[in-house]
mmCIF file of C-alpha atoms in Angstrom:
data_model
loop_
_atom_site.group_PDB
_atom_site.id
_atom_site.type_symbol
_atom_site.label_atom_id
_atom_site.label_comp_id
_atom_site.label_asym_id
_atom_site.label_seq_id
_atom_site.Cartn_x
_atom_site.Cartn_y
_atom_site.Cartn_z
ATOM 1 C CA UNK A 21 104.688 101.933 4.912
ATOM 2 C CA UNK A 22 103.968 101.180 8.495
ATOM 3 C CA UNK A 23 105.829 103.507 9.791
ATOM 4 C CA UNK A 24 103.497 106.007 8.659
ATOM 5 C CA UNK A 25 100.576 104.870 9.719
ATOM 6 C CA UNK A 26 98.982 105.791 13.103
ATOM 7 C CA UNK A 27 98.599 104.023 16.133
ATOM 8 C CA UNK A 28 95.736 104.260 18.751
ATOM 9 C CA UNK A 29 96.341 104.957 22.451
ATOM 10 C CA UNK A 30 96.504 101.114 22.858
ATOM 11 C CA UNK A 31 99.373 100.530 20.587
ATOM 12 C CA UNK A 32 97.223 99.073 18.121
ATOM 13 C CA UNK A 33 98.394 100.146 14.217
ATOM 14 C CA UNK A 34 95.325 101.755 12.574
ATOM 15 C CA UNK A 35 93.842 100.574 9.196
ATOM 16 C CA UNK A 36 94.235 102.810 6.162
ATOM 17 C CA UNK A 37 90.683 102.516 5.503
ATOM 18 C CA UNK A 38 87.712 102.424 8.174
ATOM 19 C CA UNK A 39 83.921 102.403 7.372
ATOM 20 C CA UNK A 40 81.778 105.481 6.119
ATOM 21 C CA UNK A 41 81.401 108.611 8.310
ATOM 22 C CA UNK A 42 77.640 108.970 9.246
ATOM 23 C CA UNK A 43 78.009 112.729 9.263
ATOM 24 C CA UNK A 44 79.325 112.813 5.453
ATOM 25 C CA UNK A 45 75.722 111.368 4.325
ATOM 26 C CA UNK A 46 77.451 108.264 2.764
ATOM 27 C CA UNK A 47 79.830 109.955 0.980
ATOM 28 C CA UNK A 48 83.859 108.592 0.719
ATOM 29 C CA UNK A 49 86.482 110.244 2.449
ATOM 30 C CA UNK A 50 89.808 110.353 1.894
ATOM 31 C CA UNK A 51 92.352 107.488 3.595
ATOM 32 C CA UNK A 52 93.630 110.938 5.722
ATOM 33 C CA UNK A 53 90.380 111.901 6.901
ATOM 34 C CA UNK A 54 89.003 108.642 7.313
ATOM 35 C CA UNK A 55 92.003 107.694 9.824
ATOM 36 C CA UNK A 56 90.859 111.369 11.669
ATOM 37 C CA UNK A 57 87.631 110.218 12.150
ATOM 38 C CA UNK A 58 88.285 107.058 13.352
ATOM 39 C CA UNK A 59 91.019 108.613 15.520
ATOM 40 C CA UNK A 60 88.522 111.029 16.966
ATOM 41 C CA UNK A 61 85.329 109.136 17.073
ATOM 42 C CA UNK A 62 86.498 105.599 18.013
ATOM 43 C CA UNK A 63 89.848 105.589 20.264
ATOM 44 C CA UNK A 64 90.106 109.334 20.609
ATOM 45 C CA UNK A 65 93.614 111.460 20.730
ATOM 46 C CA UNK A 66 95.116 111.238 24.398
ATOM 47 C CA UNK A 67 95.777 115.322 23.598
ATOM 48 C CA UNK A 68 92.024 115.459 23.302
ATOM 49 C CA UNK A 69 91.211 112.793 26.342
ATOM 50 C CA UNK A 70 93.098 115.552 28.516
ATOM 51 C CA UNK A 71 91.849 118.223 26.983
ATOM 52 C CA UNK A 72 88.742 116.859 27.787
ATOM 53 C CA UNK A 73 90.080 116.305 30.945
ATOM 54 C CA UNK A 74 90.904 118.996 31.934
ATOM 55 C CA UNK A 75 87.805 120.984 30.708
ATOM 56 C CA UNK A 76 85.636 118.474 33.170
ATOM 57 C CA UNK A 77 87.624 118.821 35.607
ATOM 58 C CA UNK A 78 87.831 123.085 35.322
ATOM 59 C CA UNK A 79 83.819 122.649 35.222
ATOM 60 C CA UNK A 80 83.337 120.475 38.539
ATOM 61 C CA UNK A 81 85.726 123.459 40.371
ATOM 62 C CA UNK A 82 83.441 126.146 39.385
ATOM 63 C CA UNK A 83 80.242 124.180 39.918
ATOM 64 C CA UNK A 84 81.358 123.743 43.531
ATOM 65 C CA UNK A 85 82.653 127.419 43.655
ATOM 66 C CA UNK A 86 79.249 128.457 42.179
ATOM 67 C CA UNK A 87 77.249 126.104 44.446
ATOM 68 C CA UNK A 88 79.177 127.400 47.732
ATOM 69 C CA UNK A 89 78.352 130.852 46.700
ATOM 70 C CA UNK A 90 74.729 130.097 46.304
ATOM 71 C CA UNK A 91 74.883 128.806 50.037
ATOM 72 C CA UNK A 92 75.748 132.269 51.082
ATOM 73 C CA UNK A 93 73.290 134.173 48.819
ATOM 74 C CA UNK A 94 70.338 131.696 50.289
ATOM 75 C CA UNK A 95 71.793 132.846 53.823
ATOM 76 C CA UNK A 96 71.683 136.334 53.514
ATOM 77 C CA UNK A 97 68.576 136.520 51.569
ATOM 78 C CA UNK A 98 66.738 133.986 52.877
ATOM 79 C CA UNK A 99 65.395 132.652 56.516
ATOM 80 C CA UNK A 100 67.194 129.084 55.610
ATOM 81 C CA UNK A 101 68.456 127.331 58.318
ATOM 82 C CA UNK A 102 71.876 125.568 57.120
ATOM 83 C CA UNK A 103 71.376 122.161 58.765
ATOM 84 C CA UNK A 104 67.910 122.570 56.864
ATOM 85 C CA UNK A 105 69.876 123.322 53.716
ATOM 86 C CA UNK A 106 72.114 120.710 54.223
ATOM 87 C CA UNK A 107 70.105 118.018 55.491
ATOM 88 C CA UNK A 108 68.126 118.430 52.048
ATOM 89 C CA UNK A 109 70.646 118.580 50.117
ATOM 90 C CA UNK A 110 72.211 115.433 51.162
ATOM 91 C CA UNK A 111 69.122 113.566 50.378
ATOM 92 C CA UNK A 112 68.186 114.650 47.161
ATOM 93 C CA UNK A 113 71.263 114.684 45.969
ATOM 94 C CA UNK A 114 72.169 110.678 46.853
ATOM 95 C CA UNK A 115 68.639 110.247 45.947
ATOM 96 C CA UNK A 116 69.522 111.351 42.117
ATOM 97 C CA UNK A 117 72.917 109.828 42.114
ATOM 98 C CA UNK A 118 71.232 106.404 43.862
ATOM 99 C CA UNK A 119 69.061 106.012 40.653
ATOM 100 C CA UNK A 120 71.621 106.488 38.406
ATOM 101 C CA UNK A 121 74.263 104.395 40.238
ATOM 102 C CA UNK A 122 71.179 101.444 40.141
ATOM 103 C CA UNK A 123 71.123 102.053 36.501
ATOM 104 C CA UNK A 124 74.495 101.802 35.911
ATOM 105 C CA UNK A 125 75.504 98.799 38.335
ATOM 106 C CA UNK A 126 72.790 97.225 40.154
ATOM 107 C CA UNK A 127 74.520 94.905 41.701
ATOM 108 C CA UNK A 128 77.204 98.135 43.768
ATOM 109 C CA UNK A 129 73.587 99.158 45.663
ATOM 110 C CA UNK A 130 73.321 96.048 47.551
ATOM 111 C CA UNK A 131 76.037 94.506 47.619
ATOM 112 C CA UNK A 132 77.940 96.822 50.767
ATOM 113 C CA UNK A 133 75.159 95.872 52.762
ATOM 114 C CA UNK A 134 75.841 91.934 52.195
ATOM 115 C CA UNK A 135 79.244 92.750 54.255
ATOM 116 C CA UNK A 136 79.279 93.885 57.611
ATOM 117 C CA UNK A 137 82.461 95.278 57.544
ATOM 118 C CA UNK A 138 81.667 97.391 54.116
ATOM 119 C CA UNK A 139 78.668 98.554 55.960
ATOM 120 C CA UNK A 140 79.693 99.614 58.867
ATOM 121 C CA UNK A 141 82.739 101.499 56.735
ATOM 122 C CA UNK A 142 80.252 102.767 54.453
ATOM 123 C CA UNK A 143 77.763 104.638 57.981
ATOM 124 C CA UNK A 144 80.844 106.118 59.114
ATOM 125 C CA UNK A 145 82.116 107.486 55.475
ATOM 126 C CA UNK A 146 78.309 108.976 55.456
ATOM 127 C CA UNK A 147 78.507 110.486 58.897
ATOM 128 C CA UNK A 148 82.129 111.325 59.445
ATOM 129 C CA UNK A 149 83.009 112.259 56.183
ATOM 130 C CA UNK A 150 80.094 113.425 53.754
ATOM 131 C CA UNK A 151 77.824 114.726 56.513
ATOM 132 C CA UNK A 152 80.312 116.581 58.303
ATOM 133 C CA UNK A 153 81.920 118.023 55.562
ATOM 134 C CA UNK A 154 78.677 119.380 53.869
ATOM 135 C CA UNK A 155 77.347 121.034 57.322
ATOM 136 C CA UNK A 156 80.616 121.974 58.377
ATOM 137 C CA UNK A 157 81.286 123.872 55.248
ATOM 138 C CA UNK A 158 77.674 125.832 55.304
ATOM 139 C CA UNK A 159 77.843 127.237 59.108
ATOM 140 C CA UNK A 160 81.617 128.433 57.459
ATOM 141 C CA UNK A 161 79.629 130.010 54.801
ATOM 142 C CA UNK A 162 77.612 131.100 57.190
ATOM 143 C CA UNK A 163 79.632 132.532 59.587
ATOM 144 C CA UNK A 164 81.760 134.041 56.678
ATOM 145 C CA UNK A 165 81.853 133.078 53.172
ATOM 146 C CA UNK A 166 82.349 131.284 50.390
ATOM 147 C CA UNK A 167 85.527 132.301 49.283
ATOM 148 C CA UNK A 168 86.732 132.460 52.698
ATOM 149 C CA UNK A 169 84.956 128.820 53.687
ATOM 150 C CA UNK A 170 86.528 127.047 50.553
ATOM 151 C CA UNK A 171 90.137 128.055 51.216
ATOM 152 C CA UNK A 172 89.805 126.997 54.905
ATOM 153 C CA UNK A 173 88.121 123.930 54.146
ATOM 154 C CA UNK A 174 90.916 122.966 51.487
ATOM 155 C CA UNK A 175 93.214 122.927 54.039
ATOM 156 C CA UNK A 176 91.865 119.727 54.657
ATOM 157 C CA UNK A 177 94.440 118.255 52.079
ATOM 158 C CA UNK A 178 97.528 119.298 54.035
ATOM 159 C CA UNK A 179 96.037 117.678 57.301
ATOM 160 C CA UNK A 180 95.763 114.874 55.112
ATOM 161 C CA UNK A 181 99.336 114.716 54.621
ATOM 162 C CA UNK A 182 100.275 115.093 57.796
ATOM 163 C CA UNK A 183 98.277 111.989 58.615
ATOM 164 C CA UNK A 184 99.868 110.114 55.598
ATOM 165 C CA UNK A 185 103.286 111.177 56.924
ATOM 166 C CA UNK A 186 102.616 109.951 60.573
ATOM 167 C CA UNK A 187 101.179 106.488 59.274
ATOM 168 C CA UNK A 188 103.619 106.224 56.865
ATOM 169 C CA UNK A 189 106.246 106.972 59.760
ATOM 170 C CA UNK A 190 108.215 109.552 56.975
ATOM 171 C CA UNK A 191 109.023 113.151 57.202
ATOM 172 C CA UNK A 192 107.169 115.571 54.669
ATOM 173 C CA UNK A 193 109.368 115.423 51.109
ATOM 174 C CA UNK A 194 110.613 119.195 50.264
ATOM 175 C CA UNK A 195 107.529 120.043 48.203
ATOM 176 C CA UNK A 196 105.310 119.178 50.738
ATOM 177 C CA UNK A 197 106.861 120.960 53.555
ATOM 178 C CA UNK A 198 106.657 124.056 51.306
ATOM 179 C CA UNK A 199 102.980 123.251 51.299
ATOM 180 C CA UNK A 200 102.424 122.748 54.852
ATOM 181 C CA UNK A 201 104.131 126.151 55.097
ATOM 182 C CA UNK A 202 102.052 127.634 52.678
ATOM 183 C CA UNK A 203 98.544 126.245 53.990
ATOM 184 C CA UNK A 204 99.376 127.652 57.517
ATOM 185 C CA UNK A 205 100.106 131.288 55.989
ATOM 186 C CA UNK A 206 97.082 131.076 54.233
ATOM 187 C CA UNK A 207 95.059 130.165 57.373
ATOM 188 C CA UNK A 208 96.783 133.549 59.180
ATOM 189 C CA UNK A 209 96.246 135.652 56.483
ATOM 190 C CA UNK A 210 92.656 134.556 56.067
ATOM 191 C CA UNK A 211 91.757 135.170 59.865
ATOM 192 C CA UNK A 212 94.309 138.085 60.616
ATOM 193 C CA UNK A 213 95.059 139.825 57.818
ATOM 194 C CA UNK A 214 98.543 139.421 58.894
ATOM 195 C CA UNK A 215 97.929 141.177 62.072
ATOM 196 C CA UNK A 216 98.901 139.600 65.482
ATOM 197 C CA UNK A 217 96.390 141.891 67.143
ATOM 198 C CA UNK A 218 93.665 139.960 66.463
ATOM 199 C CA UNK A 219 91.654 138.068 64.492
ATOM 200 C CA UNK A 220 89.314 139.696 61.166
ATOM 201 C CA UNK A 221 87.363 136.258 60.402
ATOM 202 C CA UNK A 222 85.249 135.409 62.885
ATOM 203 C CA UNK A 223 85.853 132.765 65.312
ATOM 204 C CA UNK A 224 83.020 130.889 65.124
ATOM 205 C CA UNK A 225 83.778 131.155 60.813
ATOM 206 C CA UNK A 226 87.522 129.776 61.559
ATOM 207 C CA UNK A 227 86.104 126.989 63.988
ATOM 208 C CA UNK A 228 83.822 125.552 61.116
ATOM 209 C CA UNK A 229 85.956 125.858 58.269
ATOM 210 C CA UNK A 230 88.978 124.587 60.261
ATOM 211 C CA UNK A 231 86.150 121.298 61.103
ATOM 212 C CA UNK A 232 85.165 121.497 57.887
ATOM 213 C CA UNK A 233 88.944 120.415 56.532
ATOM 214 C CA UNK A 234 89.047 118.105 59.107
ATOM 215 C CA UNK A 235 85.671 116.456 57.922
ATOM 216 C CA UNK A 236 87.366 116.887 54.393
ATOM 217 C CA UNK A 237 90.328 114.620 55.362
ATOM 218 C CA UNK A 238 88.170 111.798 56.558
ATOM 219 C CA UNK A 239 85.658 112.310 53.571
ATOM 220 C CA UNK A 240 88.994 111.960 51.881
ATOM 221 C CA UNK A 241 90.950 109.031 53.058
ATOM 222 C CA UNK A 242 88.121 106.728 54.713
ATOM 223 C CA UNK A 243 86.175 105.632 51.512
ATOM 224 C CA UNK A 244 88.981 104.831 49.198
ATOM 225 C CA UNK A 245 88.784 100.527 49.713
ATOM 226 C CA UNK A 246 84.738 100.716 49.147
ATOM 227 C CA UNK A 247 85.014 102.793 46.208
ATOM 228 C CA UNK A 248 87.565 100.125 44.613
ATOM 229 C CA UNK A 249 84.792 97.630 45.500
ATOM 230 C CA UNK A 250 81.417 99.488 44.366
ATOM 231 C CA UNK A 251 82.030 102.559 42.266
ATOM 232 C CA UNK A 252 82.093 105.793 43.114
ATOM 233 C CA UNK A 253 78.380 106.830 42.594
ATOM 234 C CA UNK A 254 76.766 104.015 44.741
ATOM 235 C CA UNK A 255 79.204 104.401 47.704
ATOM 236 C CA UNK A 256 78.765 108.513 47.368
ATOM 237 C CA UNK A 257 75.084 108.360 46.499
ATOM 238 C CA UNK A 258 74.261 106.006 50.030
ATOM 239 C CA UNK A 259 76.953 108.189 51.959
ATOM 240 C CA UNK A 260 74.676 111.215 51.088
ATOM 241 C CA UNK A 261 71.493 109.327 52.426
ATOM 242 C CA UNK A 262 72.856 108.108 55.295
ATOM 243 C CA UNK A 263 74.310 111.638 56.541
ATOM 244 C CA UNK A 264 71.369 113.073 55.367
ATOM 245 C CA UNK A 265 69.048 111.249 57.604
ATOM 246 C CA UNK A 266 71.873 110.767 60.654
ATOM 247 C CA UNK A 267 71.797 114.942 59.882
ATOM 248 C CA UNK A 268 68.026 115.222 60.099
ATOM 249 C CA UNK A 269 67.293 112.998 63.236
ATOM 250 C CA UNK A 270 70.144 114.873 65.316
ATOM 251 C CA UNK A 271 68.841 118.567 64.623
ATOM 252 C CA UNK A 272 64.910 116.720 64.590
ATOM 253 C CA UNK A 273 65.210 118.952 61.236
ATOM 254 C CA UNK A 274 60.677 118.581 61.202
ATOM 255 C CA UNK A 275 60.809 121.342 63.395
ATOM 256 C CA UNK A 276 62.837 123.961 61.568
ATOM 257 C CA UNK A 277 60.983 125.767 59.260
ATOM 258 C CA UNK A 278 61.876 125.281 56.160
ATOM 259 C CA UNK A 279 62.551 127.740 53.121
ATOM 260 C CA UNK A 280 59.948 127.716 50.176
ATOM 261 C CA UNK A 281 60.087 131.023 48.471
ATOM 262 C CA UNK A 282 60.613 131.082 44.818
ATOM 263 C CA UNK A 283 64.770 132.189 45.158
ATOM 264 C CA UNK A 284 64.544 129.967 48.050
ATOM 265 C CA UNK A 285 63.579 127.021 46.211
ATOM 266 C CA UNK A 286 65.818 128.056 42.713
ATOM 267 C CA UNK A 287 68.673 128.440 45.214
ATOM 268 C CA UNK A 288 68.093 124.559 46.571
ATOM 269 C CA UNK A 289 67.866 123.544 43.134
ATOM 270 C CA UNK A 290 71.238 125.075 41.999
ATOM 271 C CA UNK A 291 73.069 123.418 44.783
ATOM 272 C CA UNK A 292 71.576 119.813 44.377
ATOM 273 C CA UNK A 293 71.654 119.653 40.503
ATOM 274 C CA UNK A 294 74.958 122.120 39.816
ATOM 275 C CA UNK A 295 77.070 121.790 42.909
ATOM 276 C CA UNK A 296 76.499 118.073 44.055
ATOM 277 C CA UNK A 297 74.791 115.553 41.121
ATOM 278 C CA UNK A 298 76.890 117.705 37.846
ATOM 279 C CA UNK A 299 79.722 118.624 39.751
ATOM 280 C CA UNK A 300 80.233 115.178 40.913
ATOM 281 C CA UNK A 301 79.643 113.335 38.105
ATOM 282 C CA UNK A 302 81.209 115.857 35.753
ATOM 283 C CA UNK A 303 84.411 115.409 37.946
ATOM 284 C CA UNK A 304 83.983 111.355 37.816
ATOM 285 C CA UNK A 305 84.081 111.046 34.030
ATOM 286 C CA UNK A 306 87.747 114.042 34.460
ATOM 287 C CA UNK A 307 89.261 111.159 36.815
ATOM 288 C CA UNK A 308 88.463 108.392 34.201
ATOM 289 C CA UNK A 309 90.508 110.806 31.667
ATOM 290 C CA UNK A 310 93.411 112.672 33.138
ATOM 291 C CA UNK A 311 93.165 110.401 36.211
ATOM 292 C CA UNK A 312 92.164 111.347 39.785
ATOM 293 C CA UNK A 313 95.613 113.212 41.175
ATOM 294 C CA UNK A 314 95.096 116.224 37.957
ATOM 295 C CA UNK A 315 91.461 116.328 38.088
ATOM 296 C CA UNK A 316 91.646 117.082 41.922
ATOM 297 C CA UNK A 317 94.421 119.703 41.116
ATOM 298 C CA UNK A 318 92.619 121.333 38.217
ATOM 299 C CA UNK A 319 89.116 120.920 40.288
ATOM 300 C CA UNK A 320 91.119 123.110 42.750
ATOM 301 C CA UNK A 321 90.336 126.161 40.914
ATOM 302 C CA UNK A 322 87.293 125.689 43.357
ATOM 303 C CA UNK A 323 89.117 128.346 45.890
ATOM 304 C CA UNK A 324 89.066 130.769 42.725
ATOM 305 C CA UNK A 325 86.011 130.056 41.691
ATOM 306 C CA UNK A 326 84.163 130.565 44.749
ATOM 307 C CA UNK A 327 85.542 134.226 45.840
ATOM 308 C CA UNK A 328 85.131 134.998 42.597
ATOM 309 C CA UNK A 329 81.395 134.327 42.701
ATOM 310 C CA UNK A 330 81.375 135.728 45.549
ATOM 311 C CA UNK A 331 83.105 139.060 45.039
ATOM 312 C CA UNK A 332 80.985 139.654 41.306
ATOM 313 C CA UNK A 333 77.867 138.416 42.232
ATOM 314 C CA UNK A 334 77.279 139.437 45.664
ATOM 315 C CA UNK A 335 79.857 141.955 45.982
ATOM 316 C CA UNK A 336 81.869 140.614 48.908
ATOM 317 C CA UNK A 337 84.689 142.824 49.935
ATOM 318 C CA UNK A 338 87.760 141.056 50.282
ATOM 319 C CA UNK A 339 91.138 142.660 50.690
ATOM 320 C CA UNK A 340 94.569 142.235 48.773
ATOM 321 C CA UNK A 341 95.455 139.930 51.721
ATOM 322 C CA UNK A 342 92.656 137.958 51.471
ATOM 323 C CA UNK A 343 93.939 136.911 47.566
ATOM 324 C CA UNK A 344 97.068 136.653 48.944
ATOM 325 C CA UNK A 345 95.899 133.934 51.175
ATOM 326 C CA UNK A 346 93.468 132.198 48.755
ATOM 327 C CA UNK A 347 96.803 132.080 46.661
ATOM 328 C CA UNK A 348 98.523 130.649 48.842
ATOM 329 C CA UNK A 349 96.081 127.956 49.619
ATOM 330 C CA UNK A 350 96.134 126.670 45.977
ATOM 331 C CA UNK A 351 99.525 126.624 45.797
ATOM 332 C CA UNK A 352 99.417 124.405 48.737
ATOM 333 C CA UNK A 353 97.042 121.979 46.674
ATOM 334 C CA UNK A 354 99.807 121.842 43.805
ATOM 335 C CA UNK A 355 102.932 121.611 46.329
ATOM 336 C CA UNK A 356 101.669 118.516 48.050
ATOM 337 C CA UNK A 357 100.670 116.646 45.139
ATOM 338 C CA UNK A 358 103.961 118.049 43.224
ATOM 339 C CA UNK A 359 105.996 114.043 44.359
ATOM 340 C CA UNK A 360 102.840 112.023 43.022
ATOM 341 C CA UNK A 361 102.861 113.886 39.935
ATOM 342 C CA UNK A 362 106.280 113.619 39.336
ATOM 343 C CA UNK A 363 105.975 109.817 39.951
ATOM 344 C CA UNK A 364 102.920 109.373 37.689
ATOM 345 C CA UNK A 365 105.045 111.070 34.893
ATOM 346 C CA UNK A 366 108.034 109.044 35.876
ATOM 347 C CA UNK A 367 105.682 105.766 34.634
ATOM 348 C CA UNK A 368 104.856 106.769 32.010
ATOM 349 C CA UNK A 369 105.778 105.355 29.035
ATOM 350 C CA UNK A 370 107.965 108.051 26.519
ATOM 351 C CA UNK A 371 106.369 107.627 23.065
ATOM 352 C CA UNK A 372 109.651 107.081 20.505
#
């Protein structure tokens, strides 16, 4: 008879019978549905933990597609300054996450500053990494736009690999090359058009998205030991604050006049709530249930999301080449993660 009945995810064999449903107002089920419910309700189906997943993770891409395309709307309707935008942005937005990382684990808020070392790691991750990647990415939208911006920016992951290749002291595996490949192409048929004649994206566009990836590697690799330690949200939510303000003393942001219209303000609000505090935690809770190496692939539909946004809503032209490009920059995301993926599968365990 065992054989027949069904195990949870932990290997643990399942009762026949399991207490009342509370939505079948007391009545009893039968030993079928009853297992079902405690299936779904208490341990939950690994199909539906990655279908879940995946849905998560699809919503953090277009959040951050949707909030990159609000940058550019608020910059061509709007007298905002982007290291305004930015520099409010990043403190609201650890602001919101800071309360709810206190709420969560009191304990992950102070405790970096007890260690010098975590401290001084965590300044750097907020300067380096979060600030420059935020600001970076807007005077790219700025200069261009979202779609365009995004794809640059993502090329951040194949500098990445680069640097894990020259650390490591190990030549790029086969997939990986392909990728490197791929994320260069991109790049030239982003700013050229294929054309060695000269370039269509503007320089100063190409210059911030190209810092932008850089900023994206070190926002990247730099936090990963701190984020073992503290969690996620405290160590992103103090990040924010700490390139916020770093971001608002260097441009002395009280003297640029700010943006308070009504679109102004509903734009600011889109980006803060949808594009940083949902995005990001929607995106935490698709790492806790397809794990962090497929919810940064799927959250890659980002560089879809964002022309798309950008092409329907505010009717940016982009040419054939440009989807060429933006194609080939998220098959660059897949290619370099292809030998991790491979090895996560290789782990794990084959259900008989």
């Amino acid at each position: 008879a065992d054989s027949i009945r069904p195990y949870s995810p932990m290997g643990k064999l399942l009762p026949f019978t399991q207490p009342l449903c509370p939505a079948s107002c007391g009545r009893m089920l039968s030993a079928p549905t009853e297992r079902f419910y405690y299936l779904l309700k208490k341990e939950g189906f690994p199909m539906y933990q990655s279908l879940r997943g995946t849905i998560y993770a699809l919503i953090a891409g277009i959040c951050w597609g949707f909030s990159g395309t609000v940058g550019q709307f608020l910059f061509s309707h709007t007298a905002i300054d982007s290291g305004w935008l930015t520099t409010v942005r990043l403190l609201v937005s650890g602001l919101i996450l800071l309360v709810m990382a206190a709420i969560q684990r009191p304990q992950s808020v102070t405790g970096v500053w007890k260690n010098r070392r975590d401290a001084l790691q965590l300044v750097f991750f907020g300067i380096a990494g979060l600030m420059a990647v935020q600001y970076c990415y807007m005077e790219a939208i700025f200069y261009s736009d979202s779609g365009t911006a995004t794809a640059v920016q993502y090329t951040g992951e194949a500098m990445l690999l680069v640097y894990t290749c020259i650390t490591a002291r190990r030549l790029p595996k086969l997939s990986e090359f392909f990728g490197l490949v791929l994320a260069l192409f991109g790049i030239f048929l982003l700013a050229t058009h294929g054309s060695f004649s000269g370039l269509v994206l503007s320089p100063a566009g190409l210059f911030w998205g190209l810092t932008a990836a850089v900023a994206l590697m070190i926002y990247t690799a730099s936090p990963c030991r701190l984020i073992e330690k503290y969690g996620s949200i405290s160590i992103t939510a103090q990040g924010m604050l700490i390139g916020g303000l770093a971001l608002g003393l260097l441009l002395r942001v009280w003297n640029i006049p700010g943006a308070y219209t009504p679109e102004a303000l509903a734009g600011i609000a889109a980006i803060v709530l949808i594009g940083t505090v949902l995005g990001f935690t929607i995106y935490l809770q698709a790492t806790v249930l397809i794990g962090p190496l497929k919810a940064g692939l799927i959250a890659a539909v980002e560089t879809v999301s964002a022309p798309f946004f950008s092409r329907v809503w505010l009717k940016t032209p982009f040419q054939p080449v440009d989807y060429l490009g933006f194609l080939c920059i998220l098959s660059m995301v897949f290619l370099i993660s292809l030998p991790e993926l491979r090895k996560e599968r290789a782990q794990t365990p084959q259900n008989s």
